[in-house]
Short mmCIF file of C-alpha atoms and ligand atoms in Angstrom, two decimals:
data_model
loop_
_atom_site.label_atom_id
_atom_site.label_comp_id
_atom_site.label_asym_id
_atom_site.label_seq_id
_atom_site.Cartn_x
_atom_site.Cartn_y
_atom_site.Cartn_z
CA MET G 48 -5.34 25.51 -26.82
CA THR G 49 -2.34 23.54 -25.41
CA ASN G 50 -0.67 24.37 -28.89
CA HIS G 51 -1.12 28.11 -28.35
CA LEU G 52 0.42 27.67 -25.01
CA ALA G 53 3.23 25.38 -25.87
CA GLU G 54 4.15 27.78 -28.67
CA VAL G 55 4.95 30.53 -25.91
CA GLY G 56 6.62 28.17 -23.38
CA ARG G 57 3.36 27.50 -21.40
CA GLY G 58 3.42 31.13 -20.35
CA SER G 59 7.04 31.49 -19.69
CA LEU G 60 7.14 34.60 -22.05
CA ARG G 61 5.52 37.87 -21.05
CA CYS G 62 3.32 39.77 -23.16
CA SER G 63 4.64 42.29 -25.80
CA LEU G 64 2.46 44.91 -24.24
CA CYS G 65 2.11 44.21 -20.45
CA GLU G 66 3.84 42.17 -17.70
CA GLU G 67 1.25 39.17 -17.85
CA PRO G 68 1.99 35.74 -19.17
CA ALA G 69 1.68 35.40 -23.14
CA VAL G 70 -1.13 32.84 -24.10
CA THR G 71 0.09 32.88 -27.59
CA LEU G 72 2.84 34.41 -30.54
CA VAL G 73 1.05 36.12 -33.39
CA ARG G 74 3.94 35.54 -36.06
CA TYR G 75 2.82 37.89 -38.91
CA ALA G 76 2.47 40.73 -36.41
CA LYS G 77 5.63 40.00 -34.45
CA LEU G 78 3.51 40.21 -30.82
CA ARG G 79 3.55 37.77 -28.07
CA LEU G 80 -0.16 38.50 -26.37
CA CYS G 81 -1.51 37.84 -22.90
CA ARG G 82 -5.24 37.09 -22.79
CA LYS G 83 -6.58 40.53 -22.71
CA HIS G 84 -4.32 42.01 -25.20
CA PHE G 85 -4.93 38.86 -27.59
CA ALA G 86 -8.64 39.58 -27.53
CA GLU G 87 -8.29 43.22 -27.85
CA PHE G 88 -6.16 42.55 -30.66
CA VAL G 89 -8.82 40.39 -32.86
CA ARG G 90 -11.56 43.04 -31.95
CA ARG G 91 -9.17 45.70 -33.32
CA ARG G 92 -8.45 43.59 -36.60
CA VAL G 93 -12.27 42.71 -36.98
CA ILE G 94 -13.18 46.51 -36.71
CA LYS G 95 -10.48 47.10 -39.39
CA THR G 96 -11.98 44.31 -41.58
CA ILE G 97 -15.54 46.09 -41.14
CA GLU G 98 -13.78 49.58 -41.94
CA ARG G 99 -11.68 48.17 -44.94
CA TYR G 100 -14.45 46.38 -47.10
CA ARG G 101 -17.26 48.70 -45.62
CA LEU G 102 -19.12 45.48 -44.14
CA ILE G 103 -21.13 47.39 -41.88
CA LYS G 104 -22.46 50.97 -41.80
CA SER G 105 -23.78 53.21 -38.96
CA GLY G 106 -27.20 52.41 -37.55
CA TRP G 107 -27.48 49.49 -39.09
CA LYS G 108 -29.49 46.35 -37.69
CA VAL G 109 -27.20 42.99 -38.13
CA LEU G 110 -28.20 39.45 -37.68
CA VAL G 111 -25.57 37.61 -36.72
CA ALA G 112 -26.39 33.60 -37.33
CA VAL G 113 -25.14 31.82 -34.42
CA SER G 114 -24.71 27.70 -34.47
CA GLY G 115 -23.37 27.52 -31.05
CA GLY G 116 -19.94 26.41 -32.47
CA LYS G 117 -16.91 28.46 -31.27
CA ASP G 118 -16.67 30.42 -35.20
CA SER G 119 -20.24 32.00 -34.84
CA SER G 120 -19.92 32.32 -30.74
CA ALA G 121 -16.82 34.46 -31.31
CA LEU G 122 -18.38 36.38 -34.04
CA LEU G 123 -21.14 37.07 -31.76
CA HIS G 124 -19.35 38.01 -29.11
CA ILE G 125 -17.00 40.18 -31.07
CA LEU G 126 -19.72 42.08 -32.80
CA SER G 127 -21.64 42.81 -29.68
CA GLU G 128 -18.25 44.20 -28.17
CA VAL G 129 -17.58 46.31 -31.16
CA SER G 130 -21.02 47.39 -32.03
CA ARG G 131 -21.57 50.46 -29.65
CA GLN G 132 -17.87 51.85 -30.85
CA LEU G 133 -19.18 51.23 -34.66
CA ASN G 134 -22.87 52.30 -33.92
CA PHE G 135 -24.95 49.31 -35.11
CA GLU G 136 -27.48 46.89 -33.65
CA VAL G 137 -26.98 43.29 -33.51
CA VAL G 138 -29.86 40.48 -33.33
CA ALA G 139 -28.92 36.59 -33.13
CA VAL G 140 -30.76 33.96 -35.15
CA HIS G 141 -30.36 30.20 -34.28
CA ILE G 142 -31.80 27.47 -36.27
CA ASP G 143 -32.71 24.40 -34.21
CA LEU G 144 -32.27 21.61 -36.92
CA GLY G 145 -33.58 18.80 -34.71
CA ILE G 146 -30.41 16.51 -35.22
CA GLY G 147 -31.02 14.61 -31.76
CA GLU G 148 -28.68 15.61 -28.76
CA TYR G 149 -26.19 17.83 -31.10
CA SER G 150 -29.27 20.30 -31.47
CA ARG G 151 -30.10 20.14 -28.12
CA LYS G 152 -26.69 21.13 -26.60
CA ALA G 153 -26.34 23.72 -29.75
CA ARG G 154 -29.57 25.35 -29.00
CA GLU G 155 -28.94 25.47 -24.87
CA VAL G 156 -25.37 27.13 -25.71
CA VAL G 157 -26.91 29.79 -28.03
CA GLU G 158 -29.44 30.72 -25.30
CA LYS G 159 -26.89 31.03 -22.80
CA LEU G 160 -24.58 33.19 -24.70
CA CYS G 161 -27.18 35.60 -26.04
CA GLY G 162 -28.54 35.77 -22.20
CA ILE G 163 -25.14 36.63 -21.43
CA LEU G 164 -24.49 39.18 -23.79
CA GLY G 165 -28.14 40.62 -23.67
CA VAL G 166 -28.64 40.05 -27.08
CA GLN G 167 -31.91 39.55 -28.78
CA LEU G 168 -32.35 35.82 -29.70
CA VAL G 169 -34.37 34.47 -32.66
CA VAL G 170 -34.59 30.76 -32.26
CA LEU G 171 -36.54 28.92 -35.54
CA ASP G 172 -37.21 25.20 -35.12
CA LEU G 173 -37.11 23.62 -38.21
CA LYS G 174 -39.53 20.81 -37.38
CA ASP G 175 -42.14 23.56 -36.10
CA LEU G 176 -41.56 25.57 -39.24
CA ILE G 177 -41.97 22.51 -41.91
CA GLY G 178 -43.23 19.67 -39.85
CA ALA G 179 -39.73 17.79 -40.39
CA SER G 180 -36.31 17.89 -38.70
CA LEU G 181 -33.14 17.85 -41.03
CA PRO G 182 -32.30 13.81 -40.61
CA GLU G 183 -36.27 13.49 -41.80
CA LEU G 184 -35.93 16.14 -44.43
CA VAL G 185 -32.71 14.25 -45.69
CA THR G 186 -34.49 10.95 -45.83
CA ARG G 187 -36.99 12.15 -47.74
CA SER G 188 -35.20 14.54 -50.35
CA ARG G 189 -32.44 11.92 -50.59
CA ARG G 190 -30.18 14.25 -50.78
CA PRO G 191 -26.41 14.81 -48.83
CA ALA G 192 -27.12 16.38 -45.46
CA CYS G 193 -25.02 18.80 -45.51
CA SER G 194 -26.28 19.96 -48.79
CA VAL G 195 -29.87 20.34 -47.83
CA CYS G 196 -28.81 21.77 -44.33
CA GLY G 197 -26.73 24.66 -46.02
CA LEU G 198 -29.87 25.35 -48.27
CA VAL G 199 -32.32 25.23 -45.57
CA LYS G 200 -29.97 27.45 -43.31
CA ARG G 201 -29.76 30.10 -45.87
CA TYR G 202 -33.25 30.39 -46.79
CA LEU G 203 -34.48 30.35 -43.10
CA ILE G 204 -32.23 32.90 -41.83
CA ASN G 205 -32.70 35.25 -45.02
CA SER G 206 -36.14 35.22 -44.24
CA ALA G 207 -35.73 35.90 -40.57
CA ALA G 208 -33.36 38.93 -41.93
CA LEU G 209 -36.12 39.93 -44.19
CA GLU G 210 -38.85 39.67 -41.55
CA LEU G 211 -36.62 41.54 -39.19
CA GLY G 212 -35.61 44.54 -41.20
CA ALA G 213 -31.89 43.51 -40.83
CA ASN G 214 -29.39 45.45 -43.17
CA ALA G 215 -26.77 42.27 -42.87
CA ILE G 216 -26.20 38.75 -42.19
CA ALA G 217 -23.14 38.15 -40.39
CA LEU G 218 -21.43 34.85 -40.82
CA GLY G 219 -18.67 33.45 -38.91
CA HIS G 220 -16.71 32.35 -41.63
CA HIS G 221 -12.89 32.90 -41.23
CA MET G 222 -10.32 32.91 -43.76
CA ASP G 223 -9.40 29.01 -43.31
CA ASP G 224 -13.06 28.39 -44.18
CA LEU G 225 -12.96 30.32 -47.17
CA LEU G 226 -9.54 30.49 -48.76
CA PRO G 227 -9.04 26.47 -49.26
CA TYR G 228 -12.46 27.14 -51.26
CA VAL G 229 -11.27 29.52 -53.32
CA VAL G 230 -8.32 27.48 -54.54
CA LYS G 231 -10.46 24.15 -55.01
CA ASN G 232 -12.64 26.53 -57.02
CA PHE G 233 -9.85 27.78 -59.40
CA ILE G 234 -8.89 24.48 -59.69
CA THR G 235 -12.17 23.13 -61.09
CA GLN G 236 -12.60 27.09 -62.87
CA ASP G 237 -15.49 27.38 -61.11
CA LEU G 238 -14.89 31.43 -61.09
CA GLY G 239 -18.23 32.45 -60.12
CA GLY G 240 -17.97 30.32 -57.19
CA ILE G 241 -14.92 32.23 -56.03
CA GLY G 242 -17.35 35.10 -56.31
CA LYS G 243 -19.05 34.38 -53.39
CA LEU G 244 -16.09 33.65 -51.05
CA GLY G 245 -15.19 37.38 -50.62
CA PRO G 246 -15.72 39.80 -47.27
CA GLY G 247 -19.52 40.60 -48.22
CA THR G 248 -22.31 40.43 -50.55
CA GLU G 249 -24.72 43.84 -51.46
CA SER G 250 -28.34 43.32 -50.64
CA GLU G 251 -30.90 43.20 -53.29
CA GLU G 252 -34.55 43.16 -53.30
CA GLY G 253 -35.49 39.91 -51.32
CA LEU G 254 -32.21 38.96 -50.44
CA ILE G 255 -30.13 40.37 -47.40
CA GLY G 256 -26.30 40.94 -48.06
CA ARG G 257 -24.19 38.34 -46.09
CA VAL G 258 -20.76 39.98 -44.31
CA ARG G 259 -18.17 37.95 -42.90
CA PRO G 260 -16.12 39.91 -40.10
CA LEU G 261 -13.57 37.29 -39.32
CA TYR G 262 -12.38 37.48 -43.30
CA GLU G 263 -8.76 38.17 -42.08
CA ILE G 264 -8.91 36.39 -38.95
CA SER G 265 -7.52 32.72 -38.55
CA GLU G 266 -9.03 29.47 -37.31
CA ARG G 267 -6.59 29.20 -34.44
CA GLU G 268 -7.43 32.92 -33.75
CA VAL G 269 -11.07 32.09 -33.66
CA ALA G 270 -10.81 29.30 -31.39
CA LEU G 271 -8.33 31.00 -29.03
CA TYR G 272 -10.26 34.02 -28.59
CA ALA G 273 -13.43 31.66 -27.79
CA TYR G 274 -11.38 30.02 -24.96
CA VAL G 275 -9.65 33.11 -23.42
CA GLN G 276 -13.29 34.49 -23.39
CA GLY G 277 -14.64 31.64 -21.80
CA LEU G 278 -17.40 31.59 -24.55
CA PRO G 279 -20.17 28.73 -23.66
CA VAL G 280 -19.96 26.79 -27.14
CA VAL G 281 -20.71 23.32 -28.17
CA GLU G 282 -18.12 20.45 -27.57
CA SER G 283 -19.68 17.59 -29.42
CA SER G 284 -19.72 17.93 -33.79
CA CYS G 285 -22.81 17.67 -35.71
CA PRO G 286 -22.88 13.59 -36.47
CA TYR G 287 -23.08 14.44 -40.42
CA THR G 288 -19.56 16.01 -40.18
CA VAL G 289 -17.67 14.76 -43.20
CA ARG G 290 -13.89 14.47 -41.76
CA GLY G 291 -10.77 13.94 -43.83
CA GLY G 292 -9.95 13.08 -47.55
CA SER G 293 -11.47 15.96 -48.92
CA ILE G 294 -9.60 18.76 -51.50
CA GLU G 295 -10.49 21.61 -48.99
CA GLU G 296 -8.85 19.93 -46.26
CA GLU G 297 -5.77 19.26 -48.23
CA VAL G 298 -5.57 22.73 -49.35
CA ARG G 299 -5.92 24.22 -45.84
CA ARG G 300 -2.98 22.11 -44.97
CA PHE G 301 -0.94 23.24 -47.48
CA LEU G 302 -1.99 27.07 -46.56
CA ASN G 303 -1.08 26.76 -43.15
CA SER G 304 2.47 25.25 -43.93
CA LEU G 305 3.01 28.24 -46.54
CA GLU G 306 2.14 30.32 -43.51
CA GLU G 307 4.39 28.33 -41.34
CA GLY G 308 7.15 29.70 -43.63
CA SER G 309 5.86 32.80 -44.78
CA PRO G 310 3.82 34.58 -41.70
CA GLY G 311 1.15 36.78 -43.01
CA ILE G 312 0.70 35.40 -46.53
CA LYS G 313 -2.97 33.83 -46.13
CA ILE G 314 -3.99 37.71 -44.96
CA ALA G 315 -2.46 38.89 -48.27
CA PHE G 316 -4.00 35.87 -50.14
CA ALA G 317 -7.27 37.29 -48.72
CA ARG G 318 -6.66 40.98 -49.35
CA ALA G 319 -5.77 40.37 -53.23
CA LEU G 320 -8.80 38.08 -53.77
CA ALA G 321 -11.08 40.99 -52.37
CA LYS G 322 -9.35 43.31 -55.03
CA ASN G 323 -10.45 41.21 -57.84
CA LEU G 324 -13.83 40.32 -56.37
CA ASP G 325 -15.92 41.95 -58.90
CA PHE G 326 -14.24 40.11 -61.80
CA TYR G 327 -15.23 36.70 -60.05
CA LYS G 328 -18.65 37.87 -59.51
CA SER G 329 -19.08 39.02 -63.17
CA ARG G 330 -18.83 35.16 -63.64
CA LEU G 331 -21.78 34.19 -61.60
CA LEU G 332 -25.40 33.47 -62.72
CA GLY G 333 -27.68 36.69 -62.07
CA GLN G 334 -30.78 36.05 -60.29
CA VAL G 335 -33.08 36.74 -63.28
CA GLY G 336 -36.28 36.26 -61.92
CA ARG G 337 -38.61 35.12 -58.74
CA CYS G 338 -39.60 32.03 -57.35
CA ARG G 339 -43.11 31.61 -58.21
CA TYR G 340 -44.64 30.31 -55.06
CA CYS G 341 -42.33 32.56 -52.39
CA GLY G 342 -40.93 35.54 -54.46
CA THR G 343 -37.46 35.18 -53.34
CA PRO G 344 -34.88 35.87 -56.31
CA THR G 345 -33.86 32.53 -58.29
CA SER G 346 -32.34 31.90 -61.49
CA ALA G 347 -34.79 29.38 -62.16
CA GLU G 348 -38.75 29.48 -61.88
CA VAL G 349 -38.84 27.96 -58.31
CA CYS G 350 -36.55 28.88 -55.75
CA ALA G 351 -33.97 26.11 -53.91
CA PHE G 352 -36.06 26.08 -50.84
CA CYS G 353 -39.48 25.41 -52.46
CA ARG G 354 -38.34 22.81 -55.05
CA LEU G 355 -36.61 20.97 -51.74
CA THR G 356 -39.64 20.95 -49.89
CA GLU G 357 -41.96 20.23 -52.87
CA ARG G 358 -39.82 17.12 -53.55
CA GLY G 359 -39.30 16.12 -50.11
CA LEU G 360 -42.72 17.02 -48.16
CA GLY G 361 -44.80 17.04 -51.12
CA LYS G 362 -45.51 21.16 -51.16
CA PRO G 363 -43.47 24.06 -51.67
CA MET G 364 -42.70 25.33 -48.20
CA GLY G 365 -41.63 29.07 -48.79
CA PRO G 366 -44.82 30.91 -48.32
CA ALA G 367 -45.55 28.99 -45.09
CA VAL G 368 -42.32 29.29 -43.56
CA ARG G 369 -41.95 32.97 -44.33
CA ALA G 370 -45.60 33.63 -42.71
CA LYS G 371 -44.36 31.64 -39.41
CA ILE G 372 -40.91 33.40 -39.18
CA ARG G 373 -42.94 36.81 -39.09
CA GLU G 374 -45.09 35.80 -36.37
CA ILE G 375 -42.09 34.50 -34.35
CA VAL G 376 -40.06 37.52 -34.81
CA GLU G 377 -43.17 39.68 -34.03
CA ARG G 378 -43.63 37.87 -30.67
CA GLY G 379 -40.35 37.97 -30.10
CA VAL G 380 -39.36 41.64 -31.08
CA LYS G 381 -42.56 42.10 -28.57
CA GLY G 382 -41.29 39.94 -25.63
CA PHE G 383 -37.83 40.75 -25.65
CA SER G 384 -36.63 43.31 -23.23
CA LYS G 385 -33.05 43.73 -23.49
CA ALA G 386 -31.66 41.37 -20.60
CA VAL G 387 -29.55 43.13 -17.76
CA LYS G 388 -26.31 41.87 -19.06
CA ASN G 389 -25.38 39.18 -16.28
CA ASP G 390 -21.93 39.69 -14.55
CA ARG G 391 -19.69 39.48 -17.73
CA ALA G 392 -16.45 39.77 -16.25
CA SER G 393 -17.24 36.58 -14.17
CA SER G 394 -19.00 35.35 -17.02
CA HIS G 395 -16.10 35.38 -19.10
CA LYS G 396 -13.49 33.67 -17.26
CA PRO G 397 -11.35 31.40 -19.13
CA GLY G 398 -11.91 27.62 -18.77
CA GLU G 399 -15.49 28.09 -17.31
FE1 LIG O 102 -25.19 21.02 -41.24
FE2 LIG O 102 -23.39 19.30 -42.33
FE3 LIG O 102 -22.74 21.39 -40.91
FE4 LIG O 102 -24.24 18.79 -39.62
S1 LIG O 102 -21.91 19.00 -40.91
S2 LIG O 102 -24.78 21.29 -39.41
S3 LIG O 102 -25.58 18.81 -41.54
S4 LIG O 102 -23.87 21.73 -42.80
ZN1 LIG O 103 -0.74 42.18 -22.14
ZN1 LIG O 104 -39.45 29.95 -53.19
#
């Protein structure tokens, strides 16, 4: 966070709204903000995003996918803070991928965060569900790790959302995650791909809609929010993380340099895209049928998860996984009593 602090002269400048030292300068809003007012500013922007794009309705149950990283941890914290005002319920889901020490740490961090917030947590252990960890599945399926991981996570989170009766799945994607892919897909003219990168998708039978309440928040703002709130986050990276050299990385740098000269241009881009999203969505292939094994909507005869597990593990695991998740959810719902929130004020001290 030293960059943020350097930006405002290491605390020598005061917050625009109070006498406390500023921790950041929000250039597009022309505001210097202290820890408290910065956190409030982010939460207000998330509320506006939810309202602007009608992402979450009153009375909904929202399943937040939490990996243990700063983005999804910040999202869970923000949604649990604003849920009372907007009248929705928050439940968290975490997938233990079985990637050695990284997964152990991630699970520990998510359990701690949910304990602090008093949020119900459903943990899905991949090895328990399909008999193989992510590294084992990657080896057996001979596919790139992140593509296997993305596919598995999508299927498991959707299954958990269906079993929990959730109305939406909230993802911690911020605009610096999404906009570089929009540009990349435009370059390759994958217009349908752009259609998936908006603030939210509608639910359909068998597929719960996904919402991105951090759609208008930048990566730096999310990181600073997690820092000023003192959220527990996993510090190490997944060993499969690919660094540098990608088109998305290049585009991200380019968009950030544009933002330097024209503060607010990334938000304007995100909003303009959201307005034209129907056009891009119309380029997407529809889910024309249902998986012959598990019933998930799919454009093929067998869904991607059943295909992957059939190829890697010898049989399509969709139905068995759905049944196990149903059991876990039923056990979890019965066994869960809203934990008395630990002393949140002291739990969220910066630098903890
Ligand atoms: Fe999964 Fe790849 Fe992310 Fe690791 S880096 S958690 S394998 S998507
Ligand atoms: Zn202030
Ligand atoms: Zn299937």
